[in-house]
Amino acid sequence: MKMVLALGCTEPISIAYASSLVTKYLAHKPESLLAQCSANMVKNVKSVIVPNSGGMKGIPVACLLGAYFGCSDKKLEVLSDITPEQIEQCQRLIPQIPCSIELLESHATLHIIITGKYKNDTVSVEIRDGHTNVVSIIRNGEQLCSQLDEIDNNPQDSHSINGITLQEIIHFSRYSDYTSLIDLLDQEIQYNLQIAQEGLNNPYGVNVGKTILLTSDNSPKNRAKAYAASGSDARMGGCDLPVMINSGSGNQGLTVSLPVIIYAQELNSSQEERYRALLLSNLIALYEKSYIGKLSAYCGVVCAASGSAAGITLLRKGTDEQIEYSVINTLGTLSGMICDGAKASCAAKIATCVETAVMCHEIAMKNDVLQPGDGIVKSSVDHTIKPSEG
């Protein structure tokens, strides 16, 4: 899963999806639930509002909504059809249905096992390495399906684009036939702009995006910050609108796309120029994230922001070298930002990253770049991205 539509923060949605499968294979609503989650899953679920939950947070909420009201066929949009009446039912169920939480000791950062019981029947659903990557379903001790059975086995190879270089990504984005990707990019534009506008029009979180527009001038840089942040305001605040995600993250999907879209509007870029800049931005983020892994302690929005810096540089007719400089400058400046979980402050981090990305793009357009030895910067952009090299 690299770029797909998802409703709400992807970690609670993953738990809700697994829980909906528990119900499917139990053929009954569970009487009790056990959620075993890796530490990074706990980190990313504990403070974020579960989408379509009426403002509720936490693993038990995600489990119960998924198990009792979710649609497993919709995967990352498993909670898209939740009604207000079902939210009220969920609120009543929370004290009635036992839902235990255990830390899952695992080498995989993205790893959950949801177990549900109904009378004498027990079903366990295990997801690992990808938000919908079901690796095992066990009913009453019998393995119903494993990763080999391809129940939902979309390979989650985090290094599927290893071996390429940033220069090859730039060349591909400039010159390839992108027509087969137009529908995907159009969805990214439509849905990510839609949730950004929702965040600007209505109160979510601490209203980072709205505050930027109210307190700053109407420059493209400030609009880029505001739109990206407001999309996160809404998403982290439980908004029920979908987002085109990048590398399994909605916040990264917003950061990688909205600044490029705003600058394309400002520059009156052609449709082709906008598509190619979005392609470049998305691919650079995917390339960088492939070396970091899922649910890292490193904030993935930094990767997305460096992609946006490159996309904006392409829109402004920057050279291949200037695109590389944009990436190096952004990574070298934002390298210390950690991920401390999904929550309202992600919107502020996004605004900070977009601000820095635009500055680093402007520095690159002057042909200035951080030098090897400046912090994490190594002998080339690829060596900087690949931490074991250079």
Coordinates of C-alpha atoms in Angstrom, one line a residue:
M1 CA 0.0 0.0 0.0
K2 CA 1.6 3.2 -1.1
M3 CA -1.1 5.6 -2.3
V4 CA -4.7 4.7 -1.4
L5 CA -7.8 6.4 0.1
A6 CA -8.2 6.1 3.8
L7 CA -10.7 7.4 6.3
G8 CA -9.1 8.9 9.4
C9 CA -5.8 8.2 11.1
T10 CA -4.6 4.8 9.7
E11 CA -3.6 3.2 12.9
P12 CA -7.0 3.2 14.7
I13 CA -8.5 2.3 11.3
S14 CA -6.2 -0.7 11.0
I15 CA -7.4 -1.9 14.5
A16 CA -11.0 -1.3 13.4
Y17 CA -10.5 -3.3 10.2
A18 CA -9.0 -6.2 12.1
S19 CA -11.9 -6.1 14.6
S20 CA -14.4 -6.1 11.8
L21 CA -12.8 -9.3 10.4
V22 CA -13.0 -10.9 13.9
T23 CA -16.8 -10.4 13.7
K24 CA -16.9 -11.7 10.2
Y25 CA -15.2 -15.0 11.1
L26 CA -17.0 -15.3 14.4
A27 CA -20.3 -14.8 12.6
H28 CA -21.4 -13.0 15.8
K29 CA -20.7 -9.8 17.6
P30 CA -17.9 -10.6 20.1
E31 CA -18.7 -10.7 23.8
S32 CA -15.2 -9.7 24.6
L33 CA -12.1 -8.4 22.8
L34 CA -8.4 -8.5 23.3
A35 CA -6.1 -6.0 21.4
Q36 CA -2.4 -6.9 21.3
C37 CA -0.5 -4.0 19.8
S38 CA 3.1 -3.2 19.1
A39 CA 4.4 -0.1 21.0
N40 CA 4.4 2.1 18.0
M41 CA 0.7 1.2 17.3
V42 CA -0.2 2.2 20.8
K43 CA 1.7 5.4 20.4
N44 CA -0.2 6.3 17.2
V45 CA -3.7 5.4 18.6
K46 CA -3.8 6.6 22.2
S47 CA -4.3 10.3 21.5
V48 CA -6.0 10.6 18.1
I49 CA -9.8 10.8 17.6
V50 CA -11.1 7.7 15.9
P51 CA -13.0 8.8 12.7
N52 CA -16.8 8.7 12.8
S53 CA -16.7 8.1 16.6
G54 CA -18.3 11.3 17.8
G55 CA -14.9 12.5 19.2
M56 CA -13.9 9.4 21.1
K57 CA -10.3 8.2 21.3
G58 CA -8.4 5.0 22.1
I59 CA -7.9 1.4 21.2
P60 CA -11.2 0.1 22.8
V61 CA -13.2 2.6 20.7
A62 CA -11.5 1.5 17.5
C63 CA -12.1 -2.2 18.4
L64 CA -15.7 -1.8 19.3
L65 CA -16.7 0.4 16.3
G66 CA -14.9 -2.0 13.9
A67 CA -16.3 -5.2 15.5
Y68 CA -19.9 -4.0 16.0
F69 CA -20.5 -1.6 13.1
G70 CA -17.5 -1.7 10.7
C71 CA -17.6 -3.0 7.1
S72 CA -14.6 -5.2 6.5
D73 CA -15.0 -5.1 2.7
K74 CA -14.1 -1.4 2.8
K75 CA -10.7 -1.9 4.5
L76 CA -9.2 1.5 5.3
E77 CA -12.8 3.0 5.0
V78 CA -14.1 0.4 7.4
L79 CA -15.9 3.0 9.5
S80 CA -17.2 5.2 6.7
D81 CA -20.8 4.2 7.1
I82 CA -21.1 4.6 10.9
T83 CA -24.3 6.4 11.9
P84 CA -25.0 8.7 14.9
E85 CA -27.2 6.0 16.4
Q86 CA -24.3 3.5 16.2
I87 CA -22.0 6.0 17.8
E88 CA -24.5 6.2 20.7
Q89 CA -24.6 2.4 20.9
C90 CA -20.8 2.3 21.0
Q91 CA -20.8 4.7 23.9
R92 CA -23.1 2.4 25.8
L93 CA -21.1 -0.7 24.8
I94 CA -17.8 0.6 26.1
P95 CA -18.5 -0.2 29.8
Q96 CA -20.4 -3.4 28.9
I97 CA -18.0 -5.2 26.5
P98 CA -14.6 -6.1 28.0
C99 CA -11.8 -4.9 25.8
S100 CA -8.3 -5.7 27.1
I101 CA -5.1 -4.2 25.8
E102 CA -1.7 -5.9 25.8
L103 CA 1.7 -4.8 24.6
L104 CA 2.8 -7.0 21.8
E105 CA 6.5 -7.7 21.9
S106 CA 7.4 -7.7 18.2
H107 CA 10.3 -6.8 15.9
A108 CA 7.6 -5.3 13.6
T109 CA 6.6 -1.7 14.4
L110 CA 3.2 -2.2 12.8
H111 CA 1.8 -5.3 14.4
I112 CA -1.6 -6.1 15.9
I113 CA -3.5 -9.2 16.9
I114 CA -7.2 -8.7 17.7
T115 CA -9.0 -11.6 19.4
G116 CA -12.7 -11.8 19.9
K117 CA -14.8 -14.4 21.8
Y118 CA -18.5 -15.4 21.4
K119 CA -19.7 -18.2 23.7
N120 CA -17.3 -21.1 23.0
D121 CA -15.8 -19.6 19.8
T122 CA -12.7 -17.6 19.5
V123 CA -11.2 -15.8 16.4
S124 CA -7.9 -14.0 16.2
V125 CA -6.9 -11.7 13.3
E126 CA -3.3 -10.7 12.9
I127 CA -2.1 -7.7 10.8
R128 CA 1.6 -7.0 10.4
D129 CA 3.8 -4.6 8.3
G130 CA 0.9 -2.9 6.5
H131 CA -2.3 -1.4 7.7
T132 CA -4.5 -4.0 5.9
N133 CA -1.9 -6.7 5.5
V134 CA -3.6 -9.7 7.2
V135 CA -1.1 -12.4 7.9
S136 CA -3.2 -14.8 9.9
I137 CA -6.8 -15.6 10.8
I138 CA -7.4 -18.4 13.4
R139 CA -10.8 -19.7 14.5
N140 CA -10.9 -22.1 17.5
G141 CA -7.3 -23.0 17.0
E142 CA -7.7 -23.7 13.3
Q143 CA -5.7 -21.6 10.8
L144 CA -8.3 -20.4 8.4
C145 CA -5.9 -18.5 6.2
S146 CA -2.4 -17.2 6.4
Q147 CA -0.4 -14.8 4.3
L148 CA 0.0 -17.4 1.7
D149 CA -3.7 -17.7 1.2
E150 CA -3.9 -14.1 0.0
I151 CA -7.1 -13.2 1.9
D152 CA -5.7 -9.7 2.0
N153 CA -2.1 -10.3 1.0
N154 CA -1.0 -7.1 -0.7
P155 CA 2.8 -7.4 -0.4
Q156 CA 4.1 -4.7 1.9
D157 CA 7.7 -4.7 0.8
S158 CA 9.1 -1.5 2.4
H159 CA 12.1 -1.7 0.1
S160 CA 10.3 -2.2 -3.2
I161 CA 11.9 0.9 -4.7
N162 CA 15.4 0.2 -3.4
G163 CA 18.1 0.3 -6.0
I164 CA 16.9 3.4 -7.7
T165 CA 18.4 6.9 -7.3
L166 CA 16.8 10.3 -6.8
Q167 CA 18.1 11.3 -10.2
E168 CA 16.1 8.4 -11.8
I169 CA 13.0 9.5 -9.9
I170 CA 13.5 13.1 -11.3
H171 CA 13.9 11.8 -14.8
F172 CA 10.9 9.6 -14.5
S173 CA 8.8 12.4 -13.2
R174 CA 9.9 14.8 -15.9
Y175 CA 9.6 12.6 -19.0
S176 CA 7.5 9.4 -18.3
D177 CA 4.1 8.7 -19.7
Y178 CA 2.0 9.4 -16.6
T179 CA -1.4 9.0 -18.1
S180 CA -2.1 5.7 -16.2
L181 CA -1.7 7.7 -13.0
I182 CA -4.0 10.6 -13.8
D183 CA -7.0 9.1 -12.0
L184 CA -4.9 8.5 -8.8
L185 CA -3.5 12.0 -8.9
D186 CA -6.9 13.5 -9.6
Q187 CA -8.2 11.7 -6.5
E188 CA -5.3 13.0 -4.5
I189 CA -6.1 16.6 -5.6
Q190 CA -9.9 16.3 -5.0
Y191 CA -9.9 14.5 -1.7
N192 CA -7.0 16.2 0.0
L193 CA -8.2 19.7 -1.0
Q194 CA -11.7 18.7 0.3
I195 CA -10.5 17.8 3.8
A196 CA -8.2 20.8 3.9
Q197 CA -11.2 23.1 3.2
E198 CA -13.2 21.2 5.8
G199 CA -10.4 22.0 8.3
L200 CA -10.5 25.7 7.4
N201 CA -14.3 25.9 7.6
N202 CA -14.9 24.1 10.9
P203 CA -13.2 23.7 14.3
Y204 CA -10.9 20.8 14.7
G205 CA -8.0 20.3 17.1
V206 CA -6.3 23.6 17.8
N207 CA -7.2 25.0 14.4
V208 CA -3.6 25.4 13.2
G209 CA -4.5 26.0 9.5
K210 CA -7.2 28.4 10.2
T211 CA -5.0 30.4 12.5
I212 CA -2.3 30.7 9.9
L213 CA -4.7 32.2 7.4
L214 CA -6.1 34.6 10.0
T215 CA -2.8 35.9 11.2
S216 CA -0.6 35.8 8.0
D217 CA -0.6 37.4 4.6
N218 CA -2.0 35.5 1.6
S219 CA 1.3 34.4 0.2
P220 CA 1.5 31.0 -1.5
K221 CA 3.8 29.8 1.3
N222 CA 1.3 30.7 4.0
R223 CA -1.6 29.1 2.0
A224 CA 0.5 26.0 1.5
K225 CA 1.1 25.8 5.2
A226 CA -2.5 26.5 6.1
Y227 CA -4.0 24.0 3.7
A228 CA -1.7 21.2 4.7
A229 CA -2.2 21.9 8.4
S230 CA -5.9 22.3 8.2
G231 CA -6.2 18.9 6.5
S232 CA -4.4 17.4 9.4
D233 CA -6.5 19.4 11.9
A234 CA -9.6 17.7 10.4
R235 CA -8.0 14.3 10.1
M236 CA -6.6 14.2 13.6
G237 CA -9.9 15.6 14.8
G238 CA -11.9 12.6 13.6
C239 CA -13.3 14.1 10.4
D240 CA -15.1 11.5 8.3
L241 CA -13.7 12.6 4.9
P242 CA -11.1 10.3 3.2
V243 CA -7.5 11.3 2.3
M244 CA -5.1 10.0 -0.3
I245 CA -2.4 8.7 1.9
N246 CA 1.3 8.3 1.1
S247 CA 3.5 5.5 2.7
G248 CA 0.5 4.5 4.9
S249 CA 0.0 8.0 6.4
G250 CA -2.7 10.6 5.8
N251 CA -0.6 13.4 7.2
Q252 CA 2.2 12.5 4.8
G253 CA -0.3 12.4 2.0
L254 CA -1.5 15.9 2.8
T255 CA 2.0 17.3 3.2
V256 CA 3.3 15.7 0.0
S257 CA 0.4 17.1 -2.1
L258 CA -1.3 20.2 -0.9
P259 CA 1.8 22.6 -1.0
V260 CA 2.4 21.5 -4.6
I261 CA -1.2 22.0 -5.5
I262 CA -1.3 25.5 -4.0
Y263 CA 1.9 26.5 -5.8
A264 CA 0.6 25.1 -9.1
Q265 CA -2.5 27.3 -8.7
E266 CA -0.3 30.3 -7.8
L267 CA 2.0 29.8 -10.8
N268 CA -0.8 29.1 -13.2
S269 CA 0.9 25.8 -14.0
S270 CA -0.5 23.6 -16.7
Q271 CA -2.3 20.4 -15.8
E272 CA 0.7 18.4 -17.0
E273 CA 3.1 20.4 -14.9
R274 CA 0.9 19.9 -11.8
Y275 CA 0.7 16.1 -12.4
R276 CA 4.4 15.8 -12.9
A277 CA 5.2 17.8 -9.8
L278 CA 2.8 15.7 -7.7
L279 CA 4.4 12.6 -9.2
L280 CA 7.8 13.8 -8.2
S281 CA 6.7 14.8 -4.7
N282 CA 5.0 11.5 -4.0
L283 CA 7.8 9.3 -5.3
I284 CA 10.5 11.1 -3.4
A285 CA 8.5 10.7 -0.1
L286 CA 8.0 7.0 -0.9
Y287 CA 11.7 6.6 -1.7
E288 CA 12.9 8.2 1.5
K289 CA 10.3 6.4 3.6
S290 CA 11.3 3.0 2.2
Y291 CA 14.6 3.3 4.2
I292 CA 12.9 4.4 7.4
G293 CA 10.1 1.9 7.7
K294 CA 6.6 2.1 9.0
L295 CA 5.7 3.8 12.3
S296 CA 9.2 5.0 12.9
A297 CA 10.3 7.3 15.7
Y298 CA 11.3 9.7 12.9
C299 CA 8.5 12.0 11.8
G300 CA 7.5 10.9 8.3
V301 CA 6.2 14.3 7.5
V302 CA 9.8 15.4 7.0
C303 CA 10.1 13.0 4.1
A304 CA 6.8 14.3 2.7
A305 CA 7.9 18.0 3.1
S306 CA 11.2 17.3 1.2
G307 CA 9.0 15.8 -1.6
S308 CA 6.9 19.0 -1.7
A309 CA 10.1 21.1 -1.8
A310 CA 11.2 19.1 -4.8
G311 CA 7.8 19.4 -6.5
I312 CA 7.7 23.1 -6.0
T313 CA 11.2 23.4 -7.4
L314 CA 10.0 21.5 -10.5
L315 CA 7.0 23.8 -10.9
R316 CA 9.3 26.8 -10.8
K317 CA 11.5 25.3 -13.6
G318 CA 14.3 24.3 -11.3
T319 CA 17.1 22.2 -12.7
D320 CA 17.7 18.6 -11.6
E321 CA 20.5 19.8 -9.4
Q322 CA 18.3 22.4 -7.7
I323 CA 15.7 19.7 -7.1
E324 CA 18.3 17.6 -5.3
Y325 CA 19.4 20.7 -3.4
S326 CA 15.8 21.2 -2.2
V327 CA 15.7 17.7 -0.8
I328 CA 19.1 17.9 0.8
N329 CA 18.4 21.3 2.4
T330 CA 15.0 20.1 3.8
L331 CA 16.3 16.8 5.2
G332 CA 19.4 18.5 6.7
T333 CA 17.2 21.2 8.4
L334 CA 14.4 19.0 9.7
S335 CA 16.3 15.9 10.6
G336 CA 15.6 16.1 14.4
M337 CA 11.8 16.0 14.3
I338 CA 10.5 12.9 16.1
C339 CA 7.2 11.1 15.9
D340 CA 5.4 11.1 19.3
G341 CA 2.2 9.7 18.1
A342 CA -0.8 10.8 16.0
K343 CA -2.7 13.7 17.7
A344 CA -3.7 17.4 17.2
S345 CA -0.2 18.8 17.3
C346 CA 0.7 16.9 14.0
A347 CA -1.0 19.8 12.2
A348 CA 1.5 22.2 13.8
K349 CA 4.4 19.9 12.8
I350 CA 3.1 19.9 9.3
A351 CA 3.0 23.7 9.2
T352 CA 6.6 23.8 10.5
C353 CA 7.8 21.3 7.9
V354 CA 6.1 23.1 5.0
E355 CA 7.5 26.5 6.1
T356 CA 11.0 24.9 6.2
A357 CA 10.5 23.1 2.9
V358 CA 9.6 26.3 1.1
M359 CA 12.6 28.1 2.6
C360 CA 14.9 25.2 1.6
H361 CA 13.4 25.3 -2.0
E362 CA 14.2 29.0 -2.2
I363 CA 17.7 28.5 -1.0
A364 CA 18.2 25.7 -3.6
M365 CA 16.9 28.0 -6.4
K366 CA 19.9 30.3 -5.5
N367 CA 22.1 27.2 -6.0
D368 CA 23.0 27.0 -2.4
V369 CA 23.0 23.6 -0.6
L370 CA 24.1 22.2 2.7
Q371 CA 27.5 20.5 2.5
P372 CA 28.6 17.0 3.4
G373 CA 29.3 16.9 7.1
D374 CA 26.6 19.4 7.9
G375 CA 24.8 17.2 10.3
I376 CA 23.2 14.2 8.6
V377 CA 24.2 15.5 5.1
K378 CA 26.5 13.1 3.3
S379 CA 28.4 13.0 0.0
S380 CA 25.2 12.9 -2.2
V381 CA 21.5 13.1 -1.8
D382 CA 21.1 9.4 -2.1
H383 CA 23.8 8.7 0.5
T384 CA 22.0 11.2 2.8
I385 CA 18.7 9.3 2.3
K386 CA 20.3 5.9 2.8
P387 CA 21.6 6.2 6.4
S388 CA 24.1 3.3 6.1
E389 CA 25.9 4.7 3.1
G390 CA 28.2 7.7 2.3

